[in-house]
Amino acid sequence: MIDPPLLLQSQNPVALRDEIQRILVTNGLDRTCYTNILDYTIELFESNGLGVNYYGYHNIVHELEVTYVTLLAAQWQSLHGKVAKEDLPYLFVAALFHDYDPQKTGERPREEDAVKFVISDEKLHLLLKEAGIDKNLVAALILRTTYPWTDEIRKNVEKQIDEYSSKSNIAKDDNKKEHFRKLGWFLSVADRIGGYALGDFVKAMEMAQKNAYTLAWHPYYIVRRSVSYFEDLLNNEAEMCQGILHSLPKEMRKNFMDNVLSFMKLREQEIQIEAALVYDNARFFANIEPISRRRDPDFVKTLAQIHEELPLPLQFKKEEFNESVMAPYTILNTLRLGSENGPIIGFAKGGPLEGYKLRPEINDPNYGMANTMFLEPIAIRVGYWGQRGGREIRLLFTMQAQAKGFKYLTSFALRDVISGRIQRGEQIEFTQPLNPEHWWNYYGIRL
C-alpha cells in the first residue's frame, strides 16, 4: 500500500485512482461498473480542461482526494456501525462528482450544476443503474456539500435536498432520509478536510494559493481567510470534523492539524509585521539594484525564494529565473525594509515584451515592435502584502521603463485591481481578460 501522504503530496491522479480502487475492492465493491464510474469521472474532468494541469482548486486531483479521504473514513466508521456498507457506493459517486461543472463559469463550484449533470447524463445514468445506485440520493448528498452553510443558504438547499429525497427509493422511510442527511454532512466535512490531511504545509499552501488565484483574492487575504476556513470547520462543525479525523490514519490526522497550526502561526506573524509597520513606523525603500549586486548568488537566491511564493501561473521565467535576474536587458528593483540596505521583502522585475511567450488568447499589437516593457507580477513575501510596498516598486519600475525609452508597459492584474487604478487616474489604455481565469486581465499603459 502506498503511504497516503506520499501519494497525495505528488498529486498523481493515476496513483489516486488505484488507491480508491483498492478501497472499493476491499469493501466488496469489485464489480466492473464501479471501475467504469471512476474512469468515466477522470475522463470527464480531463476532457473538459479540469485535469491535473488546470491551476485551480477544484480539479480532478481535488475530486479524487475527497473521494479517497471520504472512503477511507467511511470504511473505518462502517466497522464501528456508524456508516452502513451500502452507504459506501453513494459516498463514492457523490464525492467523485460533487464539484463537477462542465461549463466552468467560475472557480467556486455550483452544486446545482453538478446535480444537473448527475441527473441528466445518460452514460452515468446507465452506470448508476447497473450499480443499483439511486441518482436522486447522489444529488441530495452533493447538494449538502454547499459551502458556506449559512442560515439563508441552508434553508434553500435543504428544500432541494428534500425534493430529491422524495423522488428516491427511500421517500417513505423517514429514518433513512435522516440517515442520508447525516451522510451529506459527513461528505461536506470530508470535502473540506480532504487534501489538507494528505501532505505537508508546502502542499497546504499550494492548495490555498490555487483557491486564492482562481477566486481572485488579493494575496493579502490568503492566510487570514484560510484561518477563518479552519476555525469554522473546527468550531462550527466540531462533532463531524472530530469524528472524521479519528476515522483517518494517525499520520493523516497529524498532517491536518499541523497544517492548521502552520496557517495560524503564519497569521500571527502577519499581525506582528503589521504591528511593527504601524507602531514602530518602519518604512519601505524601493531600490534600483546595480548589475553587480544582481550577479551576487545570495542576492539571486533571496529573490528566487520570494518568487516561489507566487502562484505557479504567475511565476514567469521560472526555469531561467537566475539568468533573467542577471541579464542586462532586465529591469529590476527591490523593496527593502527599514533602509536602503535592509532585508529584501519584495521585487519588481520585467523585460522587453518579446522575451515572453504570451498566452494564445492575448493579442497585443505591439508585440514585435520592440517598444513595450513587460512587468512580471509583483513578488512580495507573505505578511507584507497590502502595506502599499507593491505600489512603490511598481511605480518605480514604470519610471525605469520610461527612462529606457519604452513607449508602453504591459502586465497582468486582477480585474478589480485594474478598475481601482483607473479610478485613481492611471492611464490604462486596454485590458484583455484571460481564459478561463476571466478575473485576471492583461493590461497596457502608455508611458
PDB file of N, CA and C in Angstrom, residues 234-332:
ATOM      1  N   LEU A 234     -13.423  23.671  12.617  1.00  0.00           N
ATOM      2  CA  LEU A 234     -13.131  23.107  13.936  1.00  0.00           C
ATOM      3  C   LEU A 234     -14.138  23.532  15.000  1.00  0.00           C
ATOM      4  N   ASN A 235     -14.723  24.714  14.834  1.00  0.00           N
ATOM      5  CA  ASN A 235     -15.660  25.214  15.848  1.00  0.00           C
ATOM      6  C   ASN A 235     -17.118  24.896  15.519  1.00  0.00           C
ATOM      7  N   ASN A 236     -17.526  25.207  14.288  1.00  0.00           N
ATOM      8  CA  ASN A 236     -18.939  25.054  13.927  1.00  0.00           C
ATOM      9  C   ASN A 236     -19.296  23.663  13.410  1.00  0.00           C
ATOM     10  N   GLU A 237     -18.283  22.885  13.041  1.00  0.00           N
ATOM     11  CA  GLU A 237     -18.523  21.514  12.559  1.00  0.00           C
ATOM     12  C   GLU A 237     -17.764  20.522  13.440  1.00  0.00           C
ATOM     13  N   ALA A 238     -17.564  20.893  14.707  1.00  0.00           N
ATOM     14  CA  ALA A 238     -16.659  20.142  15.593  1.00  0.00           C
ATOM     15  C   ALA A 238     -17.001  18.659  15.691  1.00  0.00           C
ATOM     16  N   GLU A 239     -18.268  18.343  15.884  1.00  0.00           N
ATOM     17  CA  GLU A 239     -18.666  16.944  16.083  1.00  0.00           C
ATOM     18  C   GLU A 239     -18.282  16.077  14.892  1.00  0.00           C
ATOM     19  N   MET A 240     -18.666  16.503  13.686  1.00  0.00           N
ATOM     20  CA  MET A 240     -18.386  15.709  12.496  1.00  0.00           C
ATOM     21  C   MET A 240     -16.905  15.753  12.144  1.00  0.00           C
ATOM     22  N   CYS A 241     -16.285  16.919  12.312  1.00  0.00           N
ATOM     23  CA  CYS A 241     -14.863  17.063  11.991  1.00  0.00           C
ATOM     24  C   CYS A 241     -14.021  16.116  12.839  1.00  0.00           C
ATOM     25  N   GLN A 242     -14.272  16.089  14.128  1.00  0.00           N
ATOM     26  CA  GLN A 242     -13.522  15.198  15.019  1.00  0.00           C
ATOM     27  C   GLN A 242     -13.799  13.733  14.688  1.00  0.00           C
ATOM     28  N   GLY A 243     -15.050  13.432  14.349  1.00  0.00           N
ATOM     29  CA  GLY A 243     -15.404  12.059  14.003  1.00  0.00           C
ATOM     30  C   GLY A 243     -14.653  11.570  12.781  1.00  0.00           C
ATOM     31  N   ILE A 244     -14.546  12.423  11.764  1.00  0.00           N
ATOM     32  CA  ILE A 244     -13.839  12.035  10.539  1.00  0.00           C
ATOM     33  C   ILE A 244     -12.343  11.939  10.790  1.00  0.00           C
ATOM     34  N   LEU A 245     -11.774  12.910  11.502  1.00  0.00           N
ATOM     35  CA  LEU A 245     -10.339  12.874  11.780  1.00  0.00           C
ATOM     36  C   LEU A 245      -9.960  11.613  12.552  1.00  0.00           C
ATOM     37  N   HIS A 246     -10.779  11.209  13.509  1.00  0.00           N
ATOM     38  CA  HIS A 246     -10.494   9.991  14.278  1.00  0.00           C
ATOM     39  C   HIS A 246     -10.651   8.737  13.422  1.00  0.00           C
ATOM     40  N   SER A 247     -11.311   8.865  12.274  1.00  0.00           N
ATOM     41  CA  SER A 247     -11.501   7.720  11.373  1.00  0.00           C
ATOM     42  C   SER A 247     -10.358   7.585  10.373  1.00  0.00           C
ATOM     43  N   LEU A 248      -9.443   8.547  10.365  1.00  0.00           N
ATOM     44  CA  LEU A 248      -8.322   8.540   9.426  1.00  0.00           C
ATOM     45  C   LEU A 248      -7.056   8.046  10.119  1.00  0.00           C
ATOM     46  N   PRO A 249      -6.074   7.557   9.356  1.00  0.00           N
ATOM     47  CA  PRO A 249      -4.803   7.130   9.951  1.00  0.00           C
ATOM     48  C   PRO A 249      -4.144   8.266  10.734  1.00  0.00           C
ATOM     49  N   LYS A 250      -3.372   7.894  11.742  1.00  0.00           N
ATOM     50  CA  LYS A 250      -2.762   8.869  12.649  1.00  0.00           C
ATOM     51  C   LYS A 250      -1.944   9.918  11.903  1.00  0.00           C
ATOM     52  N   GLU A 251      -1.166   9.491  10.913  1.00  0.00           N
ATOM     53  CA  GLU A 251      -0.309  10.435  10.196  1.00  0.00           C
ATOM     54  C   GLU A 251      -1.134  11.472   9.433  1.00  0.00           C
ATOM     55  N   MET A 252      -2.284  11.058   8.920  1.00  0.00           N
ATOM     56  CA  MET A 252      -3.149  11.999   8.209  1.00  0.00           C
ATOM     57  C   MET A 252      -3.780  12.998   9.178  1.00  0.00           C
ATOM     58  N   ARG A 253      -4.150  12.523  10.362  1.00  0.00           N
ATOM     59  CA  ARG A 253      -4.665  13.446  11.381  1.00  0.00           C
ATOM     60  C   ARG A 253      -3.605  14.479  11.741  1.00  0.00           C
ATOM     61  N   LYS A 254      -2.382  13.992  11.886  1.00  0.00           N
ATOM     62  CA  LYS A 254      -1.273  14.896  12.230  1.00  0.00           C
ATOM     63  C   LYS A 254      -1.031  15.912  11.120  1.00  0.00           C
ATOM     64  N   ASN A 255      -1.052  15.456   9.874  1.00  0.00           N
ATOM     65  CA  ASN A 255      -0.879  16.379   8.742  1.00  0.00           C
ATOM     66  C   ASN A 255      -1.896  17.508   8.805  1.00  0.00           C
ATOM     67  N   PHE A 256      -3.157  17.139   8.999  1.00  0.00           N
ATOM     68  CA  PHE A 256      -4.222  18.141   9.006  1.00  0.00           C
ATOM     69  C   PHE A 256      -4.009  19.162  10.117  1.00  0.00           C
ATOM     70  N   MET A 257      -3.786  18.695  11.341  1.00  0.00           N
ATOM     71  CA  MET A 257      -3.635  19.619  12.463  1.00  0.00           C
ATOM     72  C   MET A 257      -2.350  20.437  12.346  1.00  0.00           C
ATOM     73  N   ASP A 258      -1.277  19.840  11.833  1.00  0.00           N
ATOM     74  CA  ASP A 258      -0.037  20.599  11.611  1.00  0.00           C
ATOM     75  C   ASP A 258      -0.262  21.726  10.614  1.00  0.00           C
ATOM     76  N   ASN A 259      -1.035  21.440   9.569  1.00  0.00           N
ATOM     77  CA  ASN A 259      -1.314  22.471   8.565  1.00  0.00           C
ATOM     78  C   ASN A 259      -2.178  23.587   9.135  1.00  0.00           C
ATOM     79  N   VAL A 260      -3.159  23.227   9.951  1.00  0.00           N
ATOM     80  CA  VAL A 260      -3.990  24.244  10.605  1.00  0.00           C
ATOM     81  C   VAL A 260      -3.119  25.145  11.473  1.00  0.00           C
ATOM     82  N   LEU A 261      -2.258  24.538  12.283  1.00  0.00           N
ATOM     83  CA  LEU A 261      -1.383  25.310  13.172  1.00  0.00           C
ATOM     84  C   LEU A 261      -0.414  26.180  12.382  1.00  0.00           C
ATOM     85  N   SER A 262       0.069  25.682  11.246  1.00  0.00           N
ATOM     86  CA  SER A 262       1.007  26.456  10.422  1.00  0.00           C
ATOM     87  C   SER A 262       0.340  27.706   9.862  1.00  0.00           C
ATOM     88  N   PHE A 263      -0.905  27.579   9.415  1.00  0.00           N
ATOM     89  CA  PHE A 263      -1.631  28.762   8.936  1.00  0.00           C
ATOM     90  C   PHE A 263      -1.849  29.759  10.077  1.00  0.00           C
ATOM     91  N   MET A 264      -2.161  29.253  11.259  1.00  0.00           N
ATOM     92  CA  MET A 264      -2.399  30.146  12.395  1.00  0.00           C
ATOM     93  C   MET A 264      -1.117  30.857  12.827  1.00  0.00           C
ATOM     94  N   LYS A 265       0.013  30.142  12.780  1.00  0.00           N
ATOM     95  CA  LYS A 265       1.299  30.772  13.111  1.00  0.00           C
ATOM     96  C   LYS A 265       1.660  31.831  12.075  1.00  0.00           C
ATOM     97  N   LEU A 266       1.363  31.537  10.815  1.00  0.00           N
ATOM     98  CA  LEU A 266       1.633  32.500   9.750  1.00  0.00           C
ATOM     99  C   LEU A 266       0.783  33.751   9.930  1.00  0.00           C
ATOM    100  N   ARG A 267      -0.459  33.563  10.353  1.00  0.00           N
ATOM    101  CA  ARG A 267      -1.336  34.711  10.617  1.00  0.00           C
ATOM    102  C   ARG A 267      -0.800  35.537  11.783  1.00  0.00           C
ATOM    103  N   GLU A 268      -0.274  34.856  12.793  1.00  0.00           N
ATOM    104  CA  GLU A 268       0.320  35.568  13.929  1.00  0.00           C
ATOM    105  C   GLU A 268       1.513  36.408  13.466  1.00  0.00           C
ATOM    106  N   GLN A 269       2.321  35.844  12.561  1.00  0.00           N
ATOM    107  CA  GLN A 269       3.460  36.584  12.012  1.00  0.00           C
ATOM    108  C   GLN A 269       2.989  37.808  11.237  1.00  0.00           C
ATOM    109  N   GLU A 270       1.905  37.654  10.475  1.00  0.00           N
ATOM    110  CA  GLU A 270       1.360  38.789   9.726  1.00  0.00           C
ATOM    111  C   GLU A 270       0.958  39.923  10.670  1.00  0.00           C
ATOM    112  N   ILE A 271       0.310  39.572  11.765  1.00  0.00           N
ATOM    113  CA  ILE A 271      -0.124  40.588  12.732  1.00  0.00           C
ATOM    114  C   ILE A 271       1.089  41.276  13.352  1.00  0.00           C
ATOM    115  N   GLN A 272       2.136  40.507  13.651  1.00  0.00           N
ATOM    116  CA  GLN A 272       3.356  41.086  14.219  1.00  0.00           C
ATOM    117  C   GLN A 272       4.020  42.038  13.233  1.00  0.00           C
ATOM    118  N   ILE A 273       4.029  41.655  11.958  1.00  0.00           N
ATOM    119  CA  ILE A 273       4.608  42.519  10.924  1.00  0.00           C
ATOM    120  C   ILE A 273       3.818  43.815  10.812  1.00  0.00           C
ATOM    121  N   GLU A 274       2.489  43.686  10.783  1.00  0.00           N
ATOM    122  CA  GLU A 274       1.636  44.870  10.673  1.00  0.00           C
ATOM    123  C   GLU A 274       1.821  45.784  11.881  1.00  0.00           C
ATOM    124  N   ALA A 275       1.955  45.191  13.060  1.00  0.00           N
ATOM    125  CA  ALA A 275       2.169  45.988  14.271  1.00  0.00           C
ATOM    126  C   ALA A 275       3.485  46.748  14.194  1.00  0.00           C
ATOM    127  N   ALA A 276       4.537  46.079  13.676  1.00  0.00           N
ATOM    128  CA  ALA A 276       5.838  46.737  13.552  1.00  0.00           C
ATOM    129  C   ALA A 276       5.772  47.911  12.582  1.00  0.00           C
ATOM    130  N   LEU A 277       5.041  47.725  11.487  1.00  0.00           N
ATOM    131  CA  LEU A 277       4.924  48.799  10.496  1.00  0.00           C
ATOM    132  C   LEU A 277       4.140  49.983  11.048  1.00  0.00           C
ATOM    133  N   VAL A 278       3.102  49.687  11.836  1.00  0.00           N
ATOM    134  CA  VAL A 278       2.241  50.752  12.359  1.00  0.00           C
ATOM    135  C   VAL A 278       2.863  51.445  13.565  1.00  0.00           C
ATOM    136  N   TYR A 279       3.290  50.654  14.548  1.00  0.00           N
ATOM    137  CA  TYR A 279       3.735  51.231  15.819  1.00  0.00           C
ATOM    138  C   TYR A 279       5.205  51.650  15.807  1.00  0.00           C
ATOM    139  N   ASP A 280       6.040  50.924  15.075  1.00  0.00           N
ATOM    140  CA  ASP A 280       7.456  51.284  15.021  1.00  0.00           C
ATOM    141  C   ASP A 280       7.763  52.212  13.858  1.00  0.00           C
ATOM    142  N   ASN A 281       6.724  52.535  13.075  1.00  0.00           N
ATOM    143  CA  ASN A 281       6.882  53.447  11.939  1.00  0.00           C
ATOM    144  C   ASN A 281       7.958  52.962  10.957  1.00  0.00           C
ATOM    145  N   ALA A 282       8.033  51.635  10.775  1.00  0.00           N
ATOM    146  CA  ALA A 282       9.001  51.077   9.828  1.00  0.00           C
ATOM    147  C   ALA A 282       8.643  51.522   8.416  1.00  0.00           C
ATOM    148  N   ARG A 283       9.658  51.765   7.600  1.00  0.00           N
ATOM    149  CA  ARG A 283       9.442  52.266   6.236  1.00  0.00           C
ATOM    150  C   ARG A 283       9.924  51.263   5.204  1.00  0.00           C
ATOM    151  N   PHE A 284       9.339  51.391   4.011  1.00  0.00           N
ATOM    152  CA  PHE A 284       9.797  50.621   2.864  1.00  0.00           C
ATOM    153  C   PHE A 284      10.705  51.503   2.010  1.00  0.00           C
ATOM    154  N   PHE A 285      11.688  50.870   1.384  1.00  0.00           N
ATOM    155  CA  PHE A 285      12.569  51.580   0.463  1.00  0.00           C
ATOM    156  C   PHE A 285      12.596  50.828  -0.862  1.00  0.00           C
ATOM    157  N   ALA A 286      12.240  51.527  -1.944  1.00  0.00           N
ATOM    158  CA  ALA A 286      12.283  50.946  -3.288  1.00  0.00           C
ATOM    159  C   ALA A 286      13.642  51.266  -3.896  1.00  0.00           C
ATOM    160  N   ASN A 287      14.404  50.235  -4.236  1.00  0.00           N
ATOM    161  CA  ASN A 287      15.782  50.407  -4.702  1.00  0.00           C
ATOM    162  C   ASN A 287      15.981  49.897  -6.121  1.00  0.00           C
ATOM    163  N   ILE A 288      16.694  50.662  -6.927  1.00  0.00           N
ATOM    164  CA  ILE A 288      17.177  50.159  -8.214  1.00  0.00           C
ATOM    165  C   ILE A 288      18.496  49.447  -7.929  1.00  0.00           C
ATOM    166  N   GLU A 289      18.556  48.169  -8.216  1.00  0.00           N
ATOM    167  CA  GLU A 289      19.739  47.380  -7.868  1.00  0.00           C
ATOM    168  C   GLU A 289      20.756  47.382  -9.013  1.00  0.00           C
ATOM    169  N   PRO A 290      22.030  47.673  -8.716  1.00  0.00           N
ATOM    170  CA  PRO A 290      23.063  47.678  -9.765  1.00  0.00           C
ATOM    171  C   PRO A 290      23.316  46.267 -10.285  1.00  0.00           C
ATOM    172  N   ILE A 291      23.814  46.181 -11.496  1.00  0.00           N
ATOM    173  CA  ILE A 291      24.046  44.883 -12.124  1.00  0.00           C
ATOM    174  C   ILE A 291      25.049  44.049 -11.331  1.00  0.00           C
ATOM    175  N   SER A 292      25.997  44.720 -10.653  1.00  0.00           N
ATOM    176  CA  SER A 292      26.991  43.989  -9.856  1.00  0.00           C
ATOM    177  C   SER A 292      26.315  43.213  -8.725  1.00  0.00           C
ATOM    178  N   ARG A 293      25.338  43.828  -8.081  1.00  0.00           N
ATOM    179  CA  ARG A 293      24.628  43.144  -6.997  1.00  0.00           C
ATOM    180  C   ARG A 293      23.731  42.038  -7.547  1.00  0.00           C
ATOM    181  N   ARG A 294      23.174  42.257  -8.735  1.00  0.00           N
ATOM    182  CA  ARG A 294      22.279  41.269  -9.330  1.00  0.00           C
ATOM    183  C   ARG A 294      23.009  39.986  -9.712  1.00  0.00           C
ATOM    184  N   ARG A 295      24.342  40.040  -9.725  1.00  0.00           N
ATOM    185  CA  ARG A 295      25.137  38.846 -10.035  1.00  0.00           C
ATOM    186  C   ARG A 295      25.613  38.127  -8.770  1.00  0.00           C
ATOM    187  N   ASP A 296      25.250  38.665  -7.626  1.00  0.00           N
ATOM    188  CA  ASP A 296      25.618  38.055  -6.347  1.00  0.00           C
ATOM    189  C   ASP A 296      24.713  36.845  -6.087  1.00  0.00           C
ATOM    190  N   PRO A 297      25.275  35.633  -5.923  1.00  0.00           N
ATOM    191  CA  PRO A 297      24.457  34.422  -5.735  1.00  0.00           C
ATOM    192  C   PRO A 297      23.479  34.517  -4.564  1.00  0.00           C
ATOM    193  N   ASP A 298      23.892  35.134  -3.461  1.00  0.00           N
ATOM    194  CA  ASP A 298      22.998  35.254  -2.302  1.00  0.00           C
ATOM    195  C   ASP A 298      21.815  36.168  -2.614  1.00  0.00           C
ATOM    196  N   PHE A 299      22.080  37.234  -3.361  1.00  0.00           N
ATOM    197  CA  PHE A 299      21.014  38.162  -3.763  1.00  0.00           C
ATOM    198  C   PHE A 299      19.999  37.434  -4.648  1.00  0.00           C
ATOM    199  N   VAL A 300      20.509  36.704  -5.635  1.00  0.00           N
ATOM    200  CA  VAL A 300      19.638  35.969  -6.562  1.00  0.00           C
ATOM    201  C   VAL A 300      18.835  34.907  -5.813  1.00  0.00           C
ATOM    202  N   LYS A 301      19.475  34.226  -4.865  1.00  0.00           N
ATOM    203  CA  LYS A 301      18.797  33.188  -4.081  1.00  0.00           C
ATOM    204  C   LYS A 301      17.637  33.774  -3.276  1.00  0.00           C
ATOM    205  N   THR A 302      17.848  34.966  -2.697  1.00  0.00           N
ATOM    206  CA  THR A 302      16.790  35.625  -1.925  1.00  0.00           C
ATOM    207  C   THR A 302      15.591  35.937  -2.814  1.00  0.00           C
ATOM    208  N   LEU A 303      15.863  36.484  -4.009  1.00  0.00           N
ATOM    209  CA  LEU A 303      14.765  36.800  -4.930  1.00  0.00           C
ATOM    210  C   LEU A 303      14.038  35.531  -5.372  1.00  0.00           C
ATOM    211  N   ALA A 304      14.792  34.467  -5.620  1.00  0.00           N
ATOM    212  CA  ALA A 304      14.179  33.206  -6.064  1.00  0.00           C
ATOM    213  C   ALA A 304      13.232  32.656  -4.998  1.00  0.00           C
ATOM    214  N   GLN A 305      13.613  32.774  -3.733  1.00  0.00           N
ATOM    215  CA  GLN A 305      12.750  32.298  -2.641  1.00  0.00           C
ATOM    216  C   GLN A 305      11.442  33.083  -2.591  1.00  0.00           C
ATOM    217  N   ILE A 306      11.522  34.394  -2.790  1.00  0.00           N
ATOM    218  CA  ILE A 306      10.310  35.227  -2.794  1.00  0.00           C
ATOM    219  C   ILE A 306       9.459  34.900  -4.019  1.00  0.00           C
ATOM    220  N   HIS A 307      10.124  34.689  -5.158  1.00  0.00           N
ATOM    221  CA  HIS A 307       9.437  34.376  -6.415  1.00  0.00           C
ATOM    222  C   HIS A 307       8.625  33.089  -6.288  1.00  0.00           C
ATOM    223  N   GLU A 308       9.149  32.120  -5.563  1.00  0.00           N
ATOM    224  CA  GLU A 308       8.476  30.825  -5.412  1.00  0.00           C
ATOM    225  C   GLU A 308       7.212  30.913  -4.566  1.00  0.00           C
ATOM    226  N   GLU A 309       7.014  32.020  -3.852  1.00  0.00           N
ATOM    227  CA  GLU A 309       5.796  32.191  -3.059  1.00  0.00           C
ATOM    228  C   GLU A 309       4.603  32.608  -3.919  1.00  0.00           C
ATOM    229  N   LEU A 310       4.865  33.008  -5.174  1.00  0.00           N
ATOM    230  CA  LEU A 310       3.775  33.370  -6.080  1.00  0.00           C
ATOM    231  C   LEU A 310       3.044  32.115  -6.553  1.00  0.00           C
ATOM    232  N   PRO A 311       1.745  32.223  -6.883  1.00  0.00           N
ATOM    233  CA  PRO A 311       1.057  31.097  -7.531  1.00  0.00           C
ATOM    234  C   PRO A 311       1.788  30.713  -8.813  1.00  0.00           C
ATOM    235  N   LEU A 312       1.817  29.439  -9.127  1.00  0.00           N
ATOM    236  CA  LEU A 312       2.602  28.933 -10.253  1.00  0.00           C
ATOM    237  C   LEU A 312       2.355  29.677 -11.567  1.00  0.00           C
ATOM    238  N   PRO A 313       1.104  29.991 -11.963  1.00  0.00           N
ATOM    239  CA  PRO A 313       0.905  30.691 -13.239  1.00  0.00           C
ATOM    240  C   PRO A 313       1.510  32.095 -13.276  1.00  0.00           C
ATOM    241  N   LEU A 314       1.846  32.650 -12.110  1.00  0.00           N
ATOM    242  CA  LEU A 314       2.415  34.000 -12.056  1.00  0.00           C
ATOM    243  C   LEU A 314       3.935  33.979 -11.943  1.00  0.00           C
ATOM    244  N   GLN A 315       4.525  32.785 -11.955  1.00  0.00           N
ATOM    245  CA  GLN A 315       5.985  32.674 -11.862  1.00  0.00           C
ATOM    246  C   GLN A 315       6.596  32.680 -13.265  1.00  0.00           C
ATOM    247  N   PHE A 316       6.731  33.857 -13.848  1.00  0.00           N
ATOM    248  CA  PHE A 316       7.305  33.983 -15.186  1.00  0.00           C
ATOM    249  C   PHE A 316       8.806  33.698 -15.141  1.00  0.00           C
ATOM    250  N   LYS A 317       9.298  33.089 -16.232  1.00  0.00           N
ATOM    251  CA  LYS A 317      10.712  32.733 -16.370  1.00  0.00           C
ATOM    252  C   LYS A 317      11.202  31.894 -15.187  1.00  0.00           C
ATOM    253  N   LYS A 318      10.373  30.996 -14.734  1.00  0.00           N
ATOM    254  CA  LYS A 318      10.703  30.163 -13.568  1.00  0.00           C
ATOM    255  C   LYS A 318      11.955  29.329 -13.812  1.00  0.00           C
ATOM    256  N   GLU A 319      12.054  28.721 -14.989  1.00  0.00           N
ATOM    257  CA  GLU A 319      13.172  27.822 -15.265  1.00  0.00           C
ATOM    258  C   GLU A 319      14.487  28.572 -15.441  1.00  0.00           C
ATOM    259  N   GLU A 320      14.411  29.802 -15.971  1.00  0.00           N
ATOM    260  CA  GLU A 320      15.638  30.575 -16.178  1.00  0.00           C
ATOM    261  C   GLU A 320      15.662  31.815 -15.283  1.00  0.00           C
ATOM    262  N   PHE A 321      15.109  31.664 -14.077  1.00  0.00           N
ATOM    263  CA  PHE A 321      14.967  32.823 -13.189  1.00  0.00           C
ATOM    264  C   PHE A 321      16.316  33.470 -12.869  1.00  0.00           C
ATOM    265  N   ASN A 322      17.303  32.678 -12.462  1.00  0.00           N
ATOM    266  CA  ASN A 322      18.605  33.241 -12.090  1.00  0.00           C
ATOM    267  C   ASN A 322      19.220  34.030 -13.234  1.00  0.00           C
ATOM    268  N   GLU A 323      19.172  33.447 -14.434  1.00  0.00           N
ATOM    269  CA  GLU A 323      19.748  34.120 -15.602  1.00  0.00           C
ATOM    270  C   GLU A 323      19.010  35.422 -15.908  1.00  0.00           C
ATOM    271  N   SER A 324      17.686  35.405 -15.745  1.00  0.00           N
ATOM    272  CA  SER A 324      16.906  36.610 -16.064  1.00  0.00           C
ATOM    273  C   SER A 324      17.210  37.748 -15.091  1.00  0.00           C
ATOM    274  N   VAL A 325      17.498  37.420 -13.829  1.00  0.00           N
ATOM    275  CA  VAL A 325      17.858  38.464 -12.855  1.00  0.00           C
ATOM    276  C   VAL A 325      19.166  39.131 -13.259  1.00  0.00           C
ATOM    277  N   MET A 326      20.107  38.343 -13.754  1.00  0.00           N
ATOM    278  CA  MET A 326      21.438  38.869 -14.091  1.00  0.00           C
ATOM    279  C   MET A 326      21.509  39.483 -15.485  1.00  0.00           C
ATOM    280  N   ALA A 327      20.506  39.260 -16.312  1.00  0.00           N
ATOM    281  CA  ALA A 327      20.535  39.749 -17.697  1.00  0.00           C
ATOM    282  C   ALA A 327      20.510  41.276 -17.742  1.00  0.00           C
ATOM    283  N   PRO A 328      21.342  41.894 -18.576  1.00  0.00           N
ATOM    284  CA  PRO A 328      21.403  43.366 -18.635  1.00  0.00           C
ATOM    285  C   PRO A 328      20.128  44.013 -19.166  1.00  0.00           C
ATOM    286  N   TYR A 329      19.344  43.280 -19.956  1.00  0.00           N
ATOM    287  CA  TYR A 329      18.115  43.869 -20.510  1.00  0.00           C
ATOM    288  C   TYR A 329      16.958  43.841 -19.508  1.00  0.00           C
ATOM    289  N   THR A 330      17.137  43.147 -18.387  1.00  0.00           N
ATOM    290  CA  THR A 330      16.084  43.056 -17.370  1.00  0.00           C
ATOM    291  C   THR A 330      16.039  44.320 -16.524  1.00  0.00           C
ATOM    292  N   ILE A 331      14.837  44.835 -16.297  1.00  0.00           N
ATOM    293  CA  ILE A 331      14.642  45.926 -15.338  1.00  0.00           C
ATOM    294  C   ILE A 331      14.266  45.292 -14.004  1.00  0.00           C
ATOM    295  N   LEU A 332      14.946  45.704 -12.944  1.00  0.00           N
ATOM    296  CA  LEU A 332      14.715  45.101 -11.635  1.00  0.00           C
ATOM    297  C   LEU A 332      14.850  46.146 -10.537  1.00  0.00           C
TER     298      LEU A 332
END
